[in-house]
Short mmCIF file of C-alpha atoms in Angstrom, two decimals:
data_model
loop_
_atom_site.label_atom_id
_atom_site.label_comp_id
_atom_site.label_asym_id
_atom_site.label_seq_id
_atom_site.Cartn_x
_atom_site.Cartn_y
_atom_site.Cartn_z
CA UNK J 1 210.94 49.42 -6.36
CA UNK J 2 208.54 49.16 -3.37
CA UNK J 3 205.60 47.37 -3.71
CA UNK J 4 202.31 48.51 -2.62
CA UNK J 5 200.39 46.80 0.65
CA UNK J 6 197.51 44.86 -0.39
CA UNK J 7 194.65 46.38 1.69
CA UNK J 8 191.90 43.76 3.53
CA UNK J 9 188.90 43.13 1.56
CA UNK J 10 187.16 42.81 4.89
CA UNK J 11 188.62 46.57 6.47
CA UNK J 12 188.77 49.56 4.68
CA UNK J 13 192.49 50.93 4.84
CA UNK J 14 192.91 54.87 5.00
CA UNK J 15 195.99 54.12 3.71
CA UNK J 16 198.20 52.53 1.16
CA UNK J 17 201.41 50.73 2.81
CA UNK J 18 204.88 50.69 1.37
CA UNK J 19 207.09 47.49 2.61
CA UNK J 20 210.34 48.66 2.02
CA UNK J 21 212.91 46.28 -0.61
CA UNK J 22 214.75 44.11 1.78
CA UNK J 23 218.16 46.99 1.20
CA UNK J 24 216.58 48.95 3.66
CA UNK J 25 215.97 46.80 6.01
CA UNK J 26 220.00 46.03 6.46
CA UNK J 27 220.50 49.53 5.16
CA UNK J 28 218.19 52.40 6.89
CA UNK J 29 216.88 55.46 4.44
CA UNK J 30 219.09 58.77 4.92
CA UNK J 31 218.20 60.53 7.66
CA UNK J 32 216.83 63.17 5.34
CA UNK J 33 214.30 61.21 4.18
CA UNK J 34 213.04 60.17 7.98
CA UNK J 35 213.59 62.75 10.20
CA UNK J 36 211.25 65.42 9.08
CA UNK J 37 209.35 66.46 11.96
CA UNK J 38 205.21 65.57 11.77
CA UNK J 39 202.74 68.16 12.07
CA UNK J 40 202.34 69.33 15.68
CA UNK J 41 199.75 67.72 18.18
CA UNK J 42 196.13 69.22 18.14
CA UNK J 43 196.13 69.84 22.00
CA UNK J 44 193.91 72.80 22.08
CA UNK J 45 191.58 70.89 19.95
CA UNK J 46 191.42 67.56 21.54
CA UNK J 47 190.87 69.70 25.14
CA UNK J 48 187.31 71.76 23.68
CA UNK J 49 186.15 68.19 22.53
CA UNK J 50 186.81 66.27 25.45
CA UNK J 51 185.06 69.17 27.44
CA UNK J 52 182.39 67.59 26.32
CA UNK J 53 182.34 64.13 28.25
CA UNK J 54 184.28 65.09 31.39
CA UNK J 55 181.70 68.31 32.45
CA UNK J 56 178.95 65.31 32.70
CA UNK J 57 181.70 63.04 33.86
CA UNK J 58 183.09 64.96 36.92
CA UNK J 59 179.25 66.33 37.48
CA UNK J 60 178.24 62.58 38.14
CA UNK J 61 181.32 61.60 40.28
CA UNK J 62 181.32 64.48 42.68
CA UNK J 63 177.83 66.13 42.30
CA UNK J 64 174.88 63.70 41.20
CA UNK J 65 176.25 60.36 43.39
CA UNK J 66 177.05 60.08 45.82
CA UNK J 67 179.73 57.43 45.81
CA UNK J 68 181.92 56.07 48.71
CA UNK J 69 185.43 58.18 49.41
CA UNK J 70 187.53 55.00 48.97
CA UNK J 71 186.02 54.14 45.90
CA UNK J 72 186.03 57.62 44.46
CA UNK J 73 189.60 58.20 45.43
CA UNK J 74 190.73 54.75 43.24
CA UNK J 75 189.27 56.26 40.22
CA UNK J 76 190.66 59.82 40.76
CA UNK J 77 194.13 58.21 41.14
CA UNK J 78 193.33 56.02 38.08
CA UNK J 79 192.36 59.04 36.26
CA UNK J 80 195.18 61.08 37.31
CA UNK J 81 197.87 58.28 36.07
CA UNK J 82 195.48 58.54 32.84
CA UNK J 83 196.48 61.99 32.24
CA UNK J 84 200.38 61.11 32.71
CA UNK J 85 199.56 58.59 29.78
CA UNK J 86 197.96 61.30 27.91
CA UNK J 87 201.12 63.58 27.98
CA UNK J 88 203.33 60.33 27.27
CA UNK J 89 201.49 59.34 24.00
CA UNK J 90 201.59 63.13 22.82
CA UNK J 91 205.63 63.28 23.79
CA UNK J 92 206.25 59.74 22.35
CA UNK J 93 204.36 59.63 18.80
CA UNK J 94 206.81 62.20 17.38
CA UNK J 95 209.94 60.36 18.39
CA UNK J 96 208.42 56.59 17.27
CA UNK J 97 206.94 58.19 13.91
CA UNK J 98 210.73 58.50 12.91
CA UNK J 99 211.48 54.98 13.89
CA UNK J 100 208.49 53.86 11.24
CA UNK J 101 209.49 55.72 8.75
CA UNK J 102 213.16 54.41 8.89
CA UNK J 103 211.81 51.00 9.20
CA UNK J 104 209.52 51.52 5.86
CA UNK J 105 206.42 51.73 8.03
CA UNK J 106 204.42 54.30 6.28
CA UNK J 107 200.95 55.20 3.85
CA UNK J 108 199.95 57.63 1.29
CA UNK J 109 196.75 58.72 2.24
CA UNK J 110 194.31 57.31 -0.45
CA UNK J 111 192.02 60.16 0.09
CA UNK J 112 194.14 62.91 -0.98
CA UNK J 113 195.06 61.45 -3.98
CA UNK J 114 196.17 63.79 -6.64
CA UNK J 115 197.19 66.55 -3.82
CA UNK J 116 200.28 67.42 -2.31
CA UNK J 117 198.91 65.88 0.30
CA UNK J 118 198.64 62.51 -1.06
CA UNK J 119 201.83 62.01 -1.70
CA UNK J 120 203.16 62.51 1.76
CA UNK J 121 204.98 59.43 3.24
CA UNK J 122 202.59 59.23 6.75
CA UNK J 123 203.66 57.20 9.74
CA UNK J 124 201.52 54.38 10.25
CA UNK J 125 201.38 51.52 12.86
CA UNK J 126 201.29 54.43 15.59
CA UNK J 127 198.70 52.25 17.70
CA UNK J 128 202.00 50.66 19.38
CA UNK J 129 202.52 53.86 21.15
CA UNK J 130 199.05 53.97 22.30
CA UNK J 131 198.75 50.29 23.46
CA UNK J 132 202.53 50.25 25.06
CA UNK J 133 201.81 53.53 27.25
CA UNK J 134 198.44 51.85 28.38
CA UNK J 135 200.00 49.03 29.24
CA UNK J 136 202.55 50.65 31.53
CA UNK J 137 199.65 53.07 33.09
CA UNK J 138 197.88 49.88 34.00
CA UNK J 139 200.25 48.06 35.58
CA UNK J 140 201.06 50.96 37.29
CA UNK J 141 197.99 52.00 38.52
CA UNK J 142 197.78 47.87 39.82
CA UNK J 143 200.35 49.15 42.39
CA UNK J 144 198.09 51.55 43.76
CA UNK J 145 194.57 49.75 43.68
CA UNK J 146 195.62 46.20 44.21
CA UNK J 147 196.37 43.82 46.70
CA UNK J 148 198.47 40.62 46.28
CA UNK J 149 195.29 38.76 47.56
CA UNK J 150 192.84 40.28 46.15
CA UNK J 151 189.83 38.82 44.40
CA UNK J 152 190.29 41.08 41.33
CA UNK J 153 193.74 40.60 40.93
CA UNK J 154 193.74 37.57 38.40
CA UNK J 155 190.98 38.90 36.13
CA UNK J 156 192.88 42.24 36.01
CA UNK J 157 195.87 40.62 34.69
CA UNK J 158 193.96 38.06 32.23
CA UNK J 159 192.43 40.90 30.85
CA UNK J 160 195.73 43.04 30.66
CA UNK J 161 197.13 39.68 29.04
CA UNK J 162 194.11 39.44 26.27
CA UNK J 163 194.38 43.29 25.61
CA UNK J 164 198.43 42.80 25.38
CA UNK J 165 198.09 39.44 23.28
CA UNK J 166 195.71 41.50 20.69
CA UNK J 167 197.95 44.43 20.10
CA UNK J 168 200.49 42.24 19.12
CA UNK J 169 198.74 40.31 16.54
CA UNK J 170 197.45 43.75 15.53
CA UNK J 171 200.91 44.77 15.04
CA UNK J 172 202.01 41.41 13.41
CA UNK J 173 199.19 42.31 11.01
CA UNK J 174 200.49 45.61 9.87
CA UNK J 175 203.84 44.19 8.81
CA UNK J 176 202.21 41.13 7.91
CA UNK J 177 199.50 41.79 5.95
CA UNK J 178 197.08 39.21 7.14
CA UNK J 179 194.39 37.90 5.12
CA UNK J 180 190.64 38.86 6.20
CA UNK J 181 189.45 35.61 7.12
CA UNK J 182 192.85 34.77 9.38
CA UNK J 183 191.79 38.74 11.14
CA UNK J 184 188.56 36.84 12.36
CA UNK J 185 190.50 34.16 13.69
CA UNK J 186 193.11 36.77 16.01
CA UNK J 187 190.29 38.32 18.49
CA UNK J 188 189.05 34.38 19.46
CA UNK J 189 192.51 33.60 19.98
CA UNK J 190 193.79 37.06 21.86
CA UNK J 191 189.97 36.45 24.26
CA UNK J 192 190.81 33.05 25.54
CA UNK J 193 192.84 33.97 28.75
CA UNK J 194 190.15 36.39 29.91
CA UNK J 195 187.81 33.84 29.30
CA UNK J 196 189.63 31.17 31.23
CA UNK J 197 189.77 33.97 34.06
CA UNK J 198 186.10 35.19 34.24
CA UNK J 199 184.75 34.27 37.80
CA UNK J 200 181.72 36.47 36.93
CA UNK J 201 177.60 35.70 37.00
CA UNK J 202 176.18 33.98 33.51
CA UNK J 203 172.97 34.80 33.81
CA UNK J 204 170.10 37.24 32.08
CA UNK J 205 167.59 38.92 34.28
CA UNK J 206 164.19 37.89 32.55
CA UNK J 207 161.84 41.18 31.31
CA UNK J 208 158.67 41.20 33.71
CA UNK J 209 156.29 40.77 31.33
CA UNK J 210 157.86 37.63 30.01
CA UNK J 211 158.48 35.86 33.50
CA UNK J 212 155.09 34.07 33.72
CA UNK J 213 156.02 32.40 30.17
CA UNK J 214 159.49 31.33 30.78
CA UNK J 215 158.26 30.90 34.45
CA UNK J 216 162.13 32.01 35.83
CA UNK J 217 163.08 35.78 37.20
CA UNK J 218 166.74 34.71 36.03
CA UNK J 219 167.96 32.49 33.92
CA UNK J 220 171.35 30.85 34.28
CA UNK J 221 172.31 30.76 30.50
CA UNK J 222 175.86 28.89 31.53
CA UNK J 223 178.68 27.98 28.37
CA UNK J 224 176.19 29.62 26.37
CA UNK J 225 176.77 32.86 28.06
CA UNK J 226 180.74 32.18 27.85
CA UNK J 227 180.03 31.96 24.14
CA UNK J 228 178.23 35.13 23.61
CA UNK J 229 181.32 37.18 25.70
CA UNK J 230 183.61 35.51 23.09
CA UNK J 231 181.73 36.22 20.08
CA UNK J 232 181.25 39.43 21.15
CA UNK J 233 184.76 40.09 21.71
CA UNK J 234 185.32 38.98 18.43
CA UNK J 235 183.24 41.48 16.76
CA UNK J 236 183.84 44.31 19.19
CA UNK J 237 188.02 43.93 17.96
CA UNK J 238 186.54 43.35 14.32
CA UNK J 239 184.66 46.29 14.40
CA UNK J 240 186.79 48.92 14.99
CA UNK J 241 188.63 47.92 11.92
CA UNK J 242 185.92 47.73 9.51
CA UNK J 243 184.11 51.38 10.11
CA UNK J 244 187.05 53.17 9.20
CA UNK J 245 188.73 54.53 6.37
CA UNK J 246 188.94 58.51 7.18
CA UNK J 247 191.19 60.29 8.84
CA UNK J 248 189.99 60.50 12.51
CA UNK J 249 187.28 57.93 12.15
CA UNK J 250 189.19 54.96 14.14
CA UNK J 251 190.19 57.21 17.06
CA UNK J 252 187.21 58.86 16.68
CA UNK J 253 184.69 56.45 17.43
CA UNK J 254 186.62 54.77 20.29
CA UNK J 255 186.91 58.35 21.83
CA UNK J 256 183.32 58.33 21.61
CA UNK J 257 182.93 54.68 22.72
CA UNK J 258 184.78 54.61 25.70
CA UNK J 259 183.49 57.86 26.98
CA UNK J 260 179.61 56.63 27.10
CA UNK J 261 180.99 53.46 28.60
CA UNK J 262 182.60 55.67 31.50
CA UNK J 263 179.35 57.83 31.71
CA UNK J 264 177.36 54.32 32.08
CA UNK J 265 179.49 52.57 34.88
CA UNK J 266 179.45 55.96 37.21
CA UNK J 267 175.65 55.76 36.97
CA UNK J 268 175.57 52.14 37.59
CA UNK J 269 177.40 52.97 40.72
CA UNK J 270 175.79 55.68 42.21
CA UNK J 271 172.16 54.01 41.78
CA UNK J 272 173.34 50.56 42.61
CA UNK J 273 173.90 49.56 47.03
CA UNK J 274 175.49 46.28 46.11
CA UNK J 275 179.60 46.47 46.23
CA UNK J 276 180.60 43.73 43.50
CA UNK J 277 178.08 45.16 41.32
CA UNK J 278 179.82 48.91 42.00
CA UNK J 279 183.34 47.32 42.28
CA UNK J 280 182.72 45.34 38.66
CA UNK J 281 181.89 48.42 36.43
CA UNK J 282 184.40 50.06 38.65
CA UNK J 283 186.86 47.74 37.11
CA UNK J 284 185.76 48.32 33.86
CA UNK J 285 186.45 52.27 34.54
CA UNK J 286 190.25 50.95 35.89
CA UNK J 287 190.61 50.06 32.24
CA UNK J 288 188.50 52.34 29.66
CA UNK J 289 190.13 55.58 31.25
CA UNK J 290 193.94 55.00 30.48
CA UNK J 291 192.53 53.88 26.92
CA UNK J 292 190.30 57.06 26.68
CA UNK J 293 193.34 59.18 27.65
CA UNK J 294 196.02 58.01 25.08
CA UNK J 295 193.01 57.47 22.54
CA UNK J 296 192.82 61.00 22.83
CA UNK J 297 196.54 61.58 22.39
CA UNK J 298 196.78 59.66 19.53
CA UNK J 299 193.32 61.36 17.93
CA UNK J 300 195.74 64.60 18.70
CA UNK J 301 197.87 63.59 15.71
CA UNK J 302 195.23 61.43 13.81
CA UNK J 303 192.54 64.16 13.50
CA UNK J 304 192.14 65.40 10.56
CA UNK J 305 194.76 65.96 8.34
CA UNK J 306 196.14 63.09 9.75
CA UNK J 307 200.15 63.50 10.01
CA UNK J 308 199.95 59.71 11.55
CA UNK J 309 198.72 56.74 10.86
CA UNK J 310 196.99 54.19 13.45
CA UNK J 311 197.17 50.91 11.83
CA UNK J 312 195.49 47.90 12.87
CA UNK J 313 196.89 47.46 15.97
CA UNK J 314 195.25 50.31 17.32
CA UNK J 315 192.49 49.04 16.27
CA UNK J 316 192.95 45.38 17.55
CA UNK J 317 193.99 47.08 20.64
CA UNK J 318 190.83 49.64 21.51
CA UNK J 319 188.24 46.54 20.32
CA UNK J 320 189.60 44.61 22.62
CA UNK J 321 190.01 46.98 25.34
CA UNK J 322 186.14 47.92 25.41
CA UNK J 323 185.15 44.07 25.09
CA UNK J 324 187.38 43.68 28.51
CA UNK J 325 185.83 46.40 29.80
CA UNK J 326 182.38 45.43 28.92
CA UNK J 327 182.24 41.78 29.95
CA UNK J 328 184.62 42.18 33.50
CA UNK J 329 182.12 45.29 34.32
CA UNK J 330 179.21 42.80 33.78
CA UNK J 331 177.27 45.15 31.48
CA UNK J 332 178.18 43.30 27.75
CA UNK J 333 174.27 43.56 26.46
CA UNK J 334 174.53 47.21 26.49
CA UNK J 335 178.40 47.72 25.33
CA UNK J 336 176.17 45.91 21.99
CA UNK J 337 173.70 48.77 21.54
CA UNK J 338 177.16 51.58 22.32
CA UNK J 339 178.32 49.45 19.11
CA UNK J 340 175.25 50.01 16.90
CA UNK J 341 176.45 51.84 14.22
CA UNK J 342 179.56 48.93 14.24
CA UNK J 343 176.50 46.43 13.98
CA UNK J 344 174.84 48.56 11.04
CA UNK J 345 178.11 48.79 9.48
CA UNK J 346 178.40 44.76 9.44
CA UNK J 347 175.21 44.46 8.27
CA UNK J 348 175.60 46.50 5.16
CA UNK J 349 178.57 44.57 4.44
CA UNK J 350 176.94 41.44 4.50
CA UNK J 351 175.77 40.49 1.05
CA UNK J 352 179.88 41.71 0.04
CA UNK J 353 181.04 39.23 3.15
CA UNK J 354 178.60 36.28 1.78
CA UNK J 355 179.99 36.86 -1.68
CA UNK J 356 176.35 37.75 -2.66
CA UNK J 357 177.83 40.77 -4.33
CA UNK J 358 181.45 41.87 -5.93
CA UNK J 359 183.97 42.79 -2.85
CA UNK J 360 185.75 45.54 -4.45
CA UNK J 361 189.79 45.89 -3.81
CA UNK J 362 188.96 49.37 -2.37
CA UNK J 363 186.32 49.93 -0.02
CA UNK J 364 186.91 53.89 -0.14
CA UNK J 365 184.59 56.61 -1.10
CA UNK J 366 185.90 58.73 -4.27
CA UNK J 367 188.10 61.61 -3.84
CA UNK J 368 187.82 64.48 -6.36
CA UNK J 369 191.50 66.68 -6.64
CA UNK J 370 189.66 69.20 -7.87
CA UNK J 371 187.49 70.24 -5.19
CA UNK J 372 188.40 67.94 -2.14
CA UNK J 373 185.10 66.16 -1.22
CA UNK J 374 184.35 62.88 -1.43
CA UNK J 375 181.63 60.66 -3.59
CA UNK J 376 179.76 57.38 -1.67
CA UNK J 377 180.29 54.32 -3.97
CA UNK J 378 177.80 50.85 -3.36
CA UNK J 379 180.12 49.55 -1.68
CA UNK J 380 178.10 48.34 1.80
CA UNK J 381 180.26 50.36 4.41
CA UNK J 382 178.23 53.05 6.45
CA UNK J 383 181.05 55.50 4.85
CA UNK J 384 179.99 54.95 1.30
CA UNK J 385 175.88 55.08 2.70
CA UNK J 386 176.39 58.26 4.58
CA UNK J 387 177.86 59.61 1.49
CA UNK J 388 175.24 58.55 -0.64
CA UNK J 389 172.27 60.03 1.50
CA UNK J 390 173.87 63.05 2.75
CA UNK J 391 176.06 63.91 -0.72
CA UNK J 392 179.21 64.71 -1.67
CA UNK J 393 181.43 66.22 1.47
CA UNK J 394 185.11 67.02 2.79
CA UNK J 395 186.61 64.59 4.40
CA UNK J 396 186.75 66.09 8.01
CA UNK J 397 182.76 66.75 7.69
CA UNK J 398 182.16 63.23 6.84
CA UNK J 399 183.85 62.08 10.00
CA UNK J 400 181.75 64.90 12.11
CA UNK J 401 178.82 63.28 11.04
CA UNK J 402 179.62 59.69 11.68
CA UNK J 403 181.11 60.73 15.17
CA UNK J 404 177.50 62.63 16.38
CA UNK J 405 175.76 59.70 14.56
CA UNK J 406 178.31 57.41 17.16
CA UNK J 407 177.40 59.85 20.15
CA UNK J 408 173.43 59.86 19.00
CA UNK J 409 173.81 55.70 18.99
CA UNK J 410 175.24 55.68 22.33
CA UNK J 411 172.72 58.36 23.98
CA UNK J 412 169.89 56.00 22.68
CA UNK J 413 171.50 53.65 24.28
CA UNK J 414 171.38 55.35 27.89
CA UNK J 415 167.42 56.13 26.74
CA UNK J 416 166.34 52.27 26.40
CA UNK J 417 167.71 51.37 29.35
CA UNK J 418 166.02 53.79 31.15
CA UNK J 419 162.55 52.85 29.10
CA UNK J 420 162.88 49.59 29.75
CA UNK J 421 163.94 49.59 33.21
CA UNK J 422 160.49 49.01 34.56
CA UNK J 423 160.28 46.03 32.86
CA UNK J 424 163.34 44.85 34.57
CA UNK J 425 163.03 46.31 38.34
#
């Protein structure tokens, strides 16, 4: 008989995982049982919604800035090769989802439980596909942008190597079923060689007001500053996995994520005259767009009902992405506040983490058969505190709400900088 996957006490799983009994490892399922054919993509859908980000996008690149041709034309051709990785995820997530179900790779969806639903074998681990087709539209897109002697060159591929390095322990983690406390151990591990790369500034710019205490402008902060990018690369990969636990939520946020990240390193360009400050978040737009694109291909499938799974090394793999992203483009204060309901979520888990109170084996909301909506528990996630404020809701609704709550985070986000930047220029 299979046995059950043991879900993380630290991440809530949308899913429970079947490990298939070592027969059908040497011995594949009939193909009846693996080649039914998952639901089809949500194109149309995933289109209106990212409507959304590129109008303001596009408006900012060709309209608002006015940003230098050369420059402009790299991220065109980055965002073109984007696209190509949009259309490969949506091709190639059909044709791997049989693969993982052969291979035993799949979940019931805990909350459908009791429905037809529930008891569909879903494809899981389908964050390979997204991570392997960024991979190749990076590398590709390094033939078109780089130079063999050029200054970005090594960073590129140290953070290409960190982002690779993560997926695969992500991966190893889905098959493995790694304990909580080693998953806080994989990000420090997977950050090291873009660490050992970064050739940027580590200082702070001092708040006006404050410069006649401290009696420095800017403050050179050093190997401290090394250890805040690596702690927050830690929690940026740890994140992603912990707010989760719906069907859409994981894509959903990253979507979300990545496309405020965009929107802030086009206005950092167009106000800013210095070229490595333009060419650094420039960088960082080299990298979030291929992610955005086959985050967006996978959130095609994912959306609710999900007909695929993303597993943690989707997961592993966007975290890590946006912490490249953030500390290469020079900007990781404010990728912090784009992470603030990630940061609220932590904190509510807290007291669980510290063993203060119970850690339950499940750290899902209740699902009712009878009329499909879900019930917040006390567990400390923002899932189960949404729930409890806002009531008893379907499961797509719930992950509305936490997506504009996401989207409401990050335009506060663009709204303090602006308030504060007179006390920084």
């Amino acid at each position: 008989m299979a046995a059950k996957k043991r879900p993380s006490k630290l991440a809530p799983a949308t899913v429970t995982a079947v490990n298939p009994p070592k027969s059908s490892i040497n011995n594949p399922q009939p193909k009846s049982d693996d080649s039914s054919p998952i639901a089809p993509a949500k194109v149309s859908l995933i289109f209106k919604i990212s409507l959304i980000f590129l109008i303001p996008y596009f408006y900012l690149i060709f309209y608002h800035y006015k940003i230098e041709s050369e420059l402009r034309r790299s991220i065109l051709i980055n965002a073109v090769i984007s696209l190509i990785g949009f259309f490969g995820t949506v091709t190639m997530i059909p044709v791997a989802s049989k693969y993982m179900l052969r291979r035993g790779l799949f979940g019931l969806d805990i909350n459908k439980k009791g429905t037809p639903q529930g008891s569909i074998k879903v494809p899981e681990s389908l964050g390979l596909i997204v991570g392997g087709v960024f991979l190749v539209v990076a590398i590709l897109f390094q033939t078109f942008n780089f130079t063999a002697d050029s200054n970005w060159l090594v960073e590129y591929n140290a953070a290409l190597s960190s982002i690779c390095f993560m997926m695969l322990l992500g991966f190893v983690d889905d098959v493995l079923d790694v304990p909580w406390r080693v998953k806080l151990l994989l990000p420090s591990i997977a950050a090291l060689p873009l660490l050992m790369a970064y050739a940027g500034h580590t200082t702070i710019i001092i708040p006006k007001p404050l410069v006649s205490y401290v009696g420095l402008e800017i403050l050179d902060l050093g190997r401290i500053y090394k250890l805040y990018m690596w702690l927050l690369a830690i929690f940026c990969t740890n994140s992603i996995n912990i707010h989760a636990g719906i069907n859409g939520l994981e894509v959903g946020q990253t979507v979300v994520i990545a496309a405020a990240i965009l929107i802030h390193n086009i206005m950092q360009i167009g106000a800013s005259a210095d070229p490595e400050y333009k060419q650094a978040h420039a960088f960082s737009i080299y990298l979030v767009q291929p992610m955005l694109a086959t985050s967006l291909g996978l959130l095609s499938f994912n959306w609710y009902p999900s007909s695929v799974f993303v597993g943690d090394t989707f997961t592993y793999f966007a975290g890590m992405t946006m912490a490249v992203a953030g500390i290469l483009g020079h900007f990781s204060e404010t990728l912090l506040i784009f992470f603030l309901p990630q940061v609220l979520n932590f904190l509510l888990s807290l007291p669980q983490l510290a063993g203060i109170i119970p850690c339950p084996r499940h750290r899902l909301p209740k699902f009712d058969p009878q009329t499909g909506l879900l019930t917040g528990t006390n567990d400390g996630t923002l899932v189960n505190f949404f729930l409890r404020q806002l009531g008893r809701m379907s499961e797509q609704s719930l992950c509305v709400v936490l997506l504009v709550f996401q989207a409401i985070c990050c335009c506060f986000c663009f709204l303090l900088r602006w308030l504060l930047t007179g006390w920084y220029k």
